[in-house]
mmCIF file of C-alpha atoms in Angstrom:
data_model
loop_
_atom_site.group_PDB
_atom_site.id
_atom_site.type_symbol
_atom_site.label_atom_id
_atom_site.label_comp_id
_atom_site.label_asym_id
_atom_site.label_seq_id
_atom_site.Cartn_x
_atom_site.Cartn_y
_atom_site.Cartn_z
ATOM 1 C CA UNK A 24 -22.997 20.222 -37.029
ATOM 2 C CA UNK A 25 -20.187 22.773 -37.605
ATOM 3 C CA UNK A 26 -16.700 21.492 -37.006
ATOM 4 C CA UNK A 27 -14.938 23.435 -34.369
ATOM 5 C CA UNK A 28 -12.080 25.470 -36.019
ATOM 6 C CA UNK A 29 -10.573 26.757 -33.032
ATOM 7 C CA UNK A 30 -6.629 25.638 -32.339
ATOM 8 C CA UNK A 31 -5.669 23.611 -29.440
ATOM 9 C CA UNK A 32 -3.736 25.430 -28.100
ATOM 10 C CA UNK A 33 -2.694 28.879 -27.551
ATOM 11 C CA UNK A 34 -1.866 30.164 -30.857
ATOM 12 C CA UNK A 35 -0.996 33.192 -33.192
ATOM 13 C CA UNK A 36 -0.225 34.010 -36.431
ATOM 14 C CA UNK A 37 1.596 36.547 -38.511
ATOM 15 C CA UNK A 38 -0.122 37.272 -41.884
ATOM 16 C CA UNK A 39 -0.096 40.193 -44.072
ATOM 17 C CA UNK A 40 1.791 42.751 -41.306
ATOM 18 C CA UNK A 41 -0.361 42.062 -38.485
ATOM 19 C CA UNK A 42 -0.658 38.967 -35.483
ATOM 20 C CA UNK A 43 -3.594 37.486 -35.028
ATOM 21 C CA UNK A 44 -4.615 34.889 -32.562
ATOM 22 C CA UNK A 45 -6.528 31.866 -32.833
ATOM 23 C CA UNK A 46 -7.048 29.842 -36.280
ATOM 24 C CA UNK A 47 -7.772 32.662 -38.839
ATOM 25 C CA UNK A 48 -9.317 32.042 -41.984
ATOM 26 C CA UNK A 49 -6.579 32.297 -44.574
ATOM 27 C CA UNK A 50 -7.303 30.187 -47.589
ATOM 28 C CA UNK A 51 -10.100 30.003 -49.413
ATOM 29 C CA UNK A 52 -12.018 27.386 -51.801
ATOM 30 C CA UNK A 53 -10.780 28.627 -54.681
ATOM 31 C CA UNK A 54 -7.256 29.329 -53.835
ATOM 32 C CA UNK A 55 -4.797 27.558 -55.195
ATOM 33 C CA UNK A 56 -3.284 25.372 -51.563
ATOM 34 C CA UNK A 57 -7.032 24.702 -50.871
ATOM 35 C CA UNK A 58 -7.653 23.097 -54.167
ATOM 36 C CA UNK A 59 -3.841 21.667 -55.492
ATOM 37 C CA UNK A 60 -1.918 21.521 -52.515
ATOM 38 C CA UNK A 61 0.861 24.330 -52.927
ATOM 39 C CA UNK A 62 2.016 24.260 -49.343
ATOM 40 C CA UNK A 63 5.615 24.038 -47.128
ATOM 41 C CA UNK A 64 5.701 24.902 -44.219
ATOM 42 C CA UNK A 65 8.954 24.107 -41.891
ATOM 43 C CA UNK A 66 9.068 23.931 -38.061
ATOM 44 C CA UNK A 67 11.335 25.066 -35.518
ATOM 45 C CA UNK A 68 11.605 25.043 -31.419
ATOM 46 C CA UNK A 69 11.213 27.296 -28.524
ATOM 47 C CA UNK A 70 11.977 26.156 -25.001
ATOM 48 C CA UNK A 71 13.906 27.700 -21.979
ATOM 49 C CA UNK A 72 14.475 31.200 -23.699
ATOM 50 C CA UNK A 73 16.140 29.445 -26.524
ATOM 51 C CA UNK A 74 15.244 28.230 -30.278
ATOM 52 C CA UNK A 75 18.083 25.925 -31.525
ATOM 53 C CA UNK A 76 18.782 26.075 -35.266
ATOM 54 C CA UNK A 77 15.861 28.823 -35.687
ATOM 55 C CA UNK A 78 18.300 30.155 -38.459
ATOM 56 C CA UNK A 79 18.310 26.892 -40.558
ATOM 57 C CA UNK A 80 14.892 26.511 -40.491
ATOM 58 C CA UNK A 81 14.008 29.846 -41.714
ATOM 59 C CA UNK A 82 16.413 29.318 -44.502
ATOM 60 C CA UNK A 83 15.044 25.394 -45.276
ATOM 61 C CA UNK A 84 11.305 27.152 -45.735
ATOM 62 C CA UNK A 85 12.599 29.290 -48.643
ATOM 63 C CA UNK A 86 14.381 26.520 -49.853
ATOM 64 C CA UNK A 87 10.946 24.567 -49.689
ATOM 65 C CA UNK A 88 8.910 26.889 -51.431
ATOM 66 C CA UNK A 89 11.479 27.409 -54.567
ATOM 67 C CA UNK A 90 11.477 23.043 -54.729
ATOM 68 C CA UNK A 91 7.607 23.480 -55.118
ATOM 69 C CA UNK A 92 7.730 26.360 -57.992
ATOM 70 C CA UNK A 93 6.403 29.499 -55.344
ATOM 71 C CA UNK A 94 7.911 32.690 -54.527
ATOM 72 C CA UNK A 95 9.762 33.563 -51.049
ATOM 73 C CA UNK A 96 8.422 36.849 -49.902
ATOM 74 C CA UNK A 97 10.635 36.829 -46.871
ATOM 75 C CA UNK A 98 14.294 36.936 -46.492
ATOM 76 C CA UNK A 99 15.181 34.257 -43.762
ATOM 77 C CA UNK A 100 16.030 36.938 -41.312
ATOM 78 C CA UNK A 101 13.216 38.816 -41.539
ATOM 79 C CA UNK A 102 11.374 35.576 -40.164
ATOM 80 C CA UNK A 103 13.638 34.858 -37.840
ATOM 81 C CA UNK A 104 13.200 38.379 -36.069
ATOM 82 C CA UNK A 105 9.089 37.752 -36.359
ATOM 83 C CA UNK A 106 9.507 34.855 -34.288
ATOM 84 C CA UNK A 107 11.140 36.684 -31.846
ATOM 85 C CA UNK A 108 8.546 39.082 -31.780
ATOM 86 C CA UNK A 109 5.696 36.141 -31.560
ATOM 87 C CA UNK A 110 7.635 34.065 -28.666
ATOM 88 C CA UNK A 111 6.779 37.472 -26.726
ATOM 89 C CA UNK A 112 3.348 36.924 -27.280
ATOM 90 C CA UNK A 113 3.309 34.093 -24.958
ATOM 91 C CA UNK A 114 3.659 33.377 -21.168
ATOM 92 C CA UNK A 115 7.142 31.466 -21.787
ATOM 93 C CA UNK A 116 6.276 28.489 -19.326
ATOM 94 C CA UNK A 117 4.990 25.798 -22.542
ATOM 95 C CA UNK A 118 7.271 25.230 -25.596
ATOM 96 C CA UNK A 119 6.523 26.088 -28.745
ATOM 97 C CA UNK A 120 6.276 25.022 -32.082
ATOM 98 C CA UNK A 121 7.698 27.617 -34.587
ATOM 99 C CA UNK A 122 5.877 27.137 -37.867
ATOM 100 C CA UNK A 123 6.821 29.390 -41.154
ATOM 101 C CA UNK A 124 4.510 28.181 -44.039
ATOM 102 C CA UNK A 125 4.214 29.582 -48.020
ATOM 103 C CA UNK A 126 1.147 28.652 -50.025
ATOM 104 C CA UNK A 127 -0.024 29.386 -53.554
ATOM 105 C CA UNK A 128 -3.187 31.315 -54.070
ATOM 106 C CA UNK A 129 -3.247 30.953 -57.802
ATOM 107 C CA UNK A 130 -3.168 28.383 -60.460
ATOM 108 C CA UNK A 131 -0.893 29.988 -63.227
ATOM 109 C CA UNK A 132 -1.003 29.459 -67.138
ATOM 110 C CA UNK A 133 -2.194 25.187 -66.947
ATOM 111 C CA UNK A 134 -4.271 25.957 -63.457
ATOM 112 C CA UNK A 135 -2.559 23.091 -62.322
ATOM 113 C CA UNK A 136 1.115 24.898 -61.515
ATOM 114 C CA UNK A 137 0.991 27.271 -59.164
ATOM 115 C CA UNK A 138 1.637 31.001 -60.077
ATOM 116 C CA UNK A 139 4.651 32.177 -58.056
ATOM 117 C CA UNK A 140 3.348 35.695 -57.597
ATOM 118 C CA UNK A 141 0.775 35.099 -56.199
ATOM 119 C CA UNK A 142 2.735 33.501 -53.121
ATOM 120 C CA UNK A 143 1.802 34.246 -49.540
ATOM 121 C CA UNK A 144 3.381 34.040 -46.444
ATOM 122 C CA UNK A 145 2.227 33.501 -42.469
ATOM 123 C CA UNK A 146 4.013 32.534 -39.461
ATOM 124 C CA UNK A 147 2.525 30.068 -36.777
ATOM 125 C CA UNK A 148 3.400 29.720 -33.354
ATOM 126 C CA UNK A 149 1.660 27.509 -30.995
ATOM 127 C CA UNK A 150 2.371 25.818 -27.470
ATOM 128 C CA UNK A 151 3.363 22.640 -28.111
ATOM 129 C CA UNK A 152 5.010 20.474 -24.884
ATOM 130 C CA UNK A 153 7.893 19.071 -25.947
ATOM 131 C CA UNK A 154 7.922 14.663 -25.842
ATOM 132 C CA UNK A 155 8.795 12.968 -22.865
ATOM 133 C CA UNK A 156 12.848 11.854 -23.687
ATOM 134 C CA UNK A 157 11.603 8.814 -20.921
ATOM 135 C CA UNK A 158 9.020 7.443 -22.866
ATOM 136 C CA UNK A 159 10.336 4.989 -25.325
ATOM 137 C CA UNK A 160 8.703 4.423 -29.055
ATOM 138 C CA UNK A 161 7.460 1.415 -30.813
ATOM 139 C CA UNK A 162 7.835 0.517 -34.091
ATOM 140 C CA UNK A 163 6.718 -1.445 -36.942
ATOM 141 C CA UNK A 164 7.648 -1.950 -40.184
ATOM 142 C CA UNK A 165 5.232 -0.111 -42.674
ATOM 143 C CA UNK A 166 3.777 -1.554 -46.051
ATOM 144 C CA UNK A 167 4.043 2.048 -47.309
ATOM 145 C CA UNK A 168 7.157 3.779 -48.916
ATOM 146 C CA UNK A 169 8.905 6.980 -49.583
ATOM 147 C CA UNK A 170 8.377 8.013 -53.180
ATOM 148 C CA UNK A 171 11.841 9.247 -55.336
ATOM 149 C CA UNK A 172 12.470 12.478 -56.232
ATOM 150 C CA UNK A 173 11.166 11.697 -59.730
ATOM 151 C CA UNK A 174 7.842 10.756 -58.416
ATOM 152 C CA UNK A 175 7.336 13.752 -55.770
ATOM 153 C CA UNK A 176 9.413 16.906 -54.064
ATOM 154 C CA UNK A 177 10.880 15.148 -51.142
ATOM 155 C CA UNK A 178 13.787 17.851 -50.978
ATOM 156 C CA UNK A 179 11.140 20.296 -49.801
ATOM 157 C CA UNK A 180 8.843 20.363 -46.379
ATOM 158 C CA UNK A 181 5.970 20.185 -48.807
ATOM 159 C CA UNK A 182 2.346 19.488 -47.091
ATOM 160 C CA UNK A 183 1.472 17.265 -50.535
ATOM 161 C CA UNK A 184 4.235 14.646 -48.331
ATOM 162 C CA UNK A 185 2.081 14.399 -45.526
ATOM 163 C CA UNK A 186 -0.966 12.426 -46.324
ATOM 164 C CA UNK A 187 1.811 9.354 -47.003
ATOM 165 C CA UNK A 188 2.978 9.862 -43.768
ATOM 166 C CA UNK A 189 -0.249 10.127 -41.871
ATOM 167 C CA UNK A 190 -1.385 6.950 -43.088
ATOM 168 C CA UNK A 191 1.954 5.275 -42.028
ATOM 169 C CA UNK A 192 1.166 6.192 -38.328
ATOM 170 C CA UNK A 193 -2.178 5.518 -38.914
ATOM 171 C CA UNK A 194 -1.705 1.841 -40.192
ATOM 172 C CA UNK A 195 1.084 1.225 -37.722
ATOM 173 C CA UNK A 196 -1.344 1.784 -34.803
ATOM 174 C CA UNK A 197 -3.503 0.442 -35.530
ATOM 175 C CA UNK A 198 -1.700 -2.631 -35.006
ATOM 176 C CA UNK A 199 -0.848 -1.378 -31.509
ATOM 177 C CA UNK A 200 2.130 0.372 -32.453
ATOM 178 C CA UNK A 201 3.560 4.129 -32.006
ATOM 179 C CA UNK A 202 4.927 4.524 -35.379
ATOM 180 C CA UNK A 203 6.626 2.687 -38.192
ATOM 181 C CA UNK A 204 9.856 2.265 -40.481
ATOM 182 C CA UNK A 205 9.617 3.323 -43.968
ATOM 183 C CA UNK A 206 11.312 2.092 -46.704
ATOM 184 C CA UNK A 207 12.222 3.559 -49.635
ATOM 185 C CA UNK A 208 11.158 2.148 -53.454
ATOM 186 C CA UNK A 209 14.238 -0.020 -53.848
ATOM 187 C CA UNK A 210 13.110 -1.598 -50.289
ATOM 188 C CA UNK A 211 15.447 0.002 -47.893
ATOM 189 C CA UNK A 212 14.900 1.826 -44.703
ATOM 190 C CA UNK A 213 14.401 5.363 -45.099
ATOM 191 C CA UNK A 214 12.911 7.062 -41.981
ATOM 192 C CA UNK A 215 10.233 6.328 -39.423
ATOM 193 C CA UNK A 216 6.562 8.058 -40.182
ATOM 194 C CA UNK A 217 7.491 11.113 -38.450
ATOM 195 C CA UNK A 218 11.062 11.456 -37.985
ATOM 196 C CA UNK A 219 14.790 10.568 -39.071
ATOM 197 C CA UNK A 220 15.786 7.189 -37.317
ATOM 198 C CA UNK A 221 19.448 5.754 -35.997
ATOM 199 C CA UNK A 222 20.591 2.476 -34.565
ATOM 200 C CA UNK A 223 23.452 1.133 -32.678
ATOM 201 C CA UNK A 224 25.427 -1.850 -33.383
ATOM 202 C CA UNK A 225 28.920 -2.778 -31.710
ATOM 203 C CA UNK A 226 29.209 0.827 -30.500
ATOM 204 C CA UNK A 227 28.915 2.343 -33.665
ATOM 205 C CA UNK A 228 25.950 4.878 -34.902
ATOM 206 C CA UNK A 229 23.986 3.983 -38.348
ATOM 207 C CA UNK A 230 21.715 5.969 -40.188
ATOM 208 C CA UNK A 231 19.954 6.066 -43.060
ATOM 209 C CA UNK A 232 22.147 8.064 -46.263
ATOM 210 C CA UNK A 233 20.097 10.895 -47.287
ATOM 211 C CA UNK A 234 18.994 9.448 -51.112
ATOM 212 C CA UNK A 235 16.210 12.406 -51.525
ATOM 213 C CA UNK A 236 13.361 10.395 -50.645
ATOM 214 C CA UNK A 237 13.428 11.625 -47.164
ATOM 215 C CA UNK A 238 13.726 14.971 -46.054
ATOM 216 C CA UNK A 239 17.571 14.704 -43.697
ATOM 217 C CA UNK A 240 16.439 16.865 -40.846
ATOM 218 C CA UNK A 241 18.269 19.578 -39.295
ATOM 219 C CA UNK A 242 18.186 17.610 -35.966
ATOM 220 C CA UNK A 243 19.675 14.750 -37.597
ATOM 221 C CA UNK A 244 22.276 16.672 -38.849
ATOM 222 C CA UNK A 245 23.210 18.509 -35.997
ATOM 223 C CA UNK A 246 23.257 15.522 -33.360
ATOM 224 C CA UNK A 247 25.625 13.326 -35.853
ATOM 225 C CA UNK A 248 27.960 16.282 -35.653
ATOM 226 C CA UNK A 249 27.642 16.754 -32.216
ATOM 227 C CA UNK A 250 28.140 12.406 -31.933
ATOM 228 C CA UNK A 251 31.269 12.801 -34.120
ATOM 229 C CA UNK A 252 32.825 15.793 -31.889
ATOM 230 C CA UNK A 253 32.233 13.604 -29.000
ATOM 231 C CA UNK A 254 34.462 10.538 -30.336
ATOM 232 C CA UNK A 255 31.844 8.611 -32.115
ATOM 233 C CA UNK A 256 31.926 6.832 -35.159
ATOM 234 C CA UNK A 257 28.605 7.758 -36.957
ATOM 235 C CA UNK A 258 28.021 6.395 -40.483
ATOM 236 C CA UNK A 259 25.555 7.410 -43.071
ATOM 237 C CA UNK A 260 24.766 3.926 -45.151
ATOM 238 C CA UNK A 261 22.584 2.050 -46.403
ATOM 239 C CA UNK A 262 20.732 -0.267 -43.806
ATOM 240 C CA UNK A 263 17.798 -2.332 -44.416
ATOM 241 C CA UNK A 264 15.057 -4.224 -41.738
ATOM 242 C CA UNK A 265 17.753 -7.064 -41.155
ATOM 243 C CA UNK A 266 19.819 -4.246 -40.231
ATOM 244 C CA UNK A 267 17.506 -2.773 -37.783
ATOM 245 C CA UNK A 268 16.045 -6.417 -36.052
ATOM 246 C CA UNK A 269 19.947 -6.656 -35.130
ATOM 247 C CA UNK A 270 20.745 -3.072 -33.623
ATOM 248 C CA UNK A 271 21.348 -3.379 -30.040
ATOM 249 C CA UNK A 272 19.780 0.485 -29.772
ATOM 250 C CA UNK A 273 17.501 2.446 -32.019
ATOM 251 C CA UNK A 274 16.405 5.951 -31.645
ATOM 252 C CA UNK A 275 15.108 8.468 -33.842
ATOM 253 C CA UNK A 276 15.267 12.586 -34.023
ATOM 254 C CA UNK A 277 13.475 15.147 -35.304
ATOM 255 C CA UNK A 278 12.287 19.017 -34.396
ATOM 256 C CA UNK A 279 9.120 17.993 -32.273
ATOM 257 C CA UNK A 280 10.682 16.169 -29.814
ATOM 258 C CA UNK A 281 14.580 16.120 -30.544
ATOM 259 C CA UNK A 282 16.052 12.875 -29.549
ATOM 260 C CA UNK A 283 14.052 9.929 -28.331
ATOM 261 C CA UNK A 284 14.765 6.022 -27.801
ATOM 262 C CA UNK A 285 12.961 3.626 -29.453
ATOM 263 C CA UNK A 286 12.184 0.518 -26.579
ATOM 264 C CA UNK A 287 10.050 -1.745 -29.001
ATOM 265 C CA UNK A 288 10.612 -3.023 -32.748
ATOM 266 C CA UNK A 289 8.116 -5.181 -33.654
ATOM 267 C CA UNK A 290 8.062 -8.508 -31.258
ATOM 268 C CA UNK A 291 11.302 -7.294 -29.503
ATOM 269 C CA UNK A 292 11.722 -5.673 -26.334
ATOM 270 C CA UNK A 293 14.198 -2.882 -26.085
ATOM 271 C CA UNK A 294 16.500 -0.989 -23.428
ATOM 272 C CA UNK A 295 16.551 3.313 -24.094
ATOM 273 C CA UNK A 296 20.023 2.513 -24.146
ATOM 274 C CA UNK A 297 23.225 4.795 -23.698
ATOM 275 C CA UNK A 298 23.930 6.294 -26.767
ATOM 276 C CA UNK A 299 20.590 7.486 -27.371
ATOM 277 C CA UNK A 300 20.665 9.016 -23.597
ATOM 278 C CA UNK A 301 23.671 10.544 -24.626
ATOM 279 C CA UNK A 302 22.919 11.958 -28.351
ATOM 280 C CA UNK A 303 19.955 13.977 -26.607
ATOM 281 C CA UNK A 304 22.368 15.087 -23.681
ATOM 282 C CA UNK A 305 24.603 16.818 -26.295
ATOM 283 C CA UNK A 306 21.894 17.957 -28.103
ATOM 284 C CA UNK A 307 20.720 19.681 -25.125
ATOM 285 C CA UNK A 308 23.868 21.208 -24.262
ATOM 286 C CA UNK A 309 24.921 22.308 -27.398
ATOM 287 C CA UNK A 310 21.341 24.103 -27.446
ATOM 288 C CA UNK A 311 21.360 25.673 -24.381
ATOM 289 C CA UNK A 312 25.060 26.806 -24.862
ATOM 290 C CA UNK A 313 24.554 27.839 -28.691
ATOM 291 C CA UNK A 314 21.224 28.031 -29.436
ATOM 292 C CA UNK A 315 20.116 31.249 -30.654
ATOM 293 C CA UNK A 316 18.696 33.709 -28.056
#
């Protein structure tokens, strides 16, 4: 029986000058991101008329694609405006997810590497509802770890990162949690399975120092700024699981769902507490005061 290919939601894409909706058949057997994984991809936000950072996130794709030996096609801007274009395509009630990608279609000299002319582009937008800042998180800690820099390109979106992470979430619950804490090789905590992750001790904001075996979101970065503006001490360290079974909050960020509280960590129960309430409050002021329009 034929596997449905549809999306699941309202969707279209920009490829090769046109939009087209649906799931359309872009890559092939034989190309190159079918068979050898030559993919990034980054992912942006549109809610209420606005889509914070778009500009960052059109630049971190071309940044992405250069880490994994392809060609940008599109200056940063030009993506930008296309989004602004697609976002028109849709009835403006559900959020979106704003999703630039570059693939390889062919293997150069050794098959293997990609050729970087023979890059292509497409744009993605879907409706995506963004999470529920209520609904609290529960992790675990993961047997699995971030690789170095030597081993893969963690300073690029890259899809070739993803399997790792899918069976992170996948292992975590299916021990009956929502996600997990990932360590890096020397053993220290690096980021959750799907997002950059925080705690709170004595008042004062930890998280993980970007090392470049995690990619150190946008969203992180703009909510410690934001923390810092509003008269918080937020420190960029090294922590480890000791560190995190004594935080008296935890909460993690990230594009899909911007700021949410963590409420469970293994055995222990805990509160969405304050800080995270109010690193998601001046995210969402800053956005719908700044974010681009």
């Amino acid at each position: 029986m034929a596997v449905d290919t549809s999306p699941r939601s309202t969707t279209w894409t920009y490829v090769d000058g046109e939009w087209l909706s649906g799931n359309p058949p872009l890559i092939g057997p034989t190309s190159h991101a079918m068979w050898l994984g030559s993919t990034v991809f980054d992912g942006a936000r549109w809610f209420d008329g606005i889509a914070p950072d778009l500009d960052l996130h059109c630049q971190r794709v071309n940044r992405s694609a250069v880490s994994l030996g392809l060609k940008p096609t599109m200056a940063a801007e030009e993506i930008e405006a296309l989004t602004w274009e697609g976002v028109k395509k849709f009835d403006g009630k559900t959020a979106l997810y704003v999703k630039p990608m570059y693939w390889g279609e062919h293997g150069s000299w050794s098959v293997v590497a990609v050729d970087p002319e023979s890059t292509r582009f497409a744009l993605c937008l879907f409706e995506a509802p963004m999470g529920n800042a209520h609904a609290g998180s529960s992790l675990t800690l993961s047997p699995f770890r971030r690789p170095t820099i030597e081993c893969m390109p963690t300073d690029a979106k890259a899809g070739c990162l993803y399997p790792n992470n899918g069976r992170i979430l996948s292992e975590a619950r299916s021990r009956g949690f929502d996600n997990a804490l990932v360590r890096d090789m020397l053993g220290n905590i690096a980021e959750t399975g799907s997002s950059n992750v925080f705690m709170v001790k004595d008042g004062v904001i930890f998280t993980p120092a970007a090392n470049k075996t995690f990619l150190a979101g946008i969203t992180r970065f703009r909510g410690m700024g934001l923390l810092r503006e509003a008269g918080f001490e937020v420190i960029e360290t090294t922590l480890t699981m000791a560190d995190f079974e004594a935080a008296d909050e935890i909460f993690t960020t990230g594009n899909y769902s911007k700021v949410l509280p963590v409420t469970r960590l293994e055995g222990r129960d805990l509160q969405a507490g304050p800080i995270a309430a109010k690193a998601r409050d001046l995210y969402m002021d800053w956005a719908h005061s700044s974010g681009d329009v």
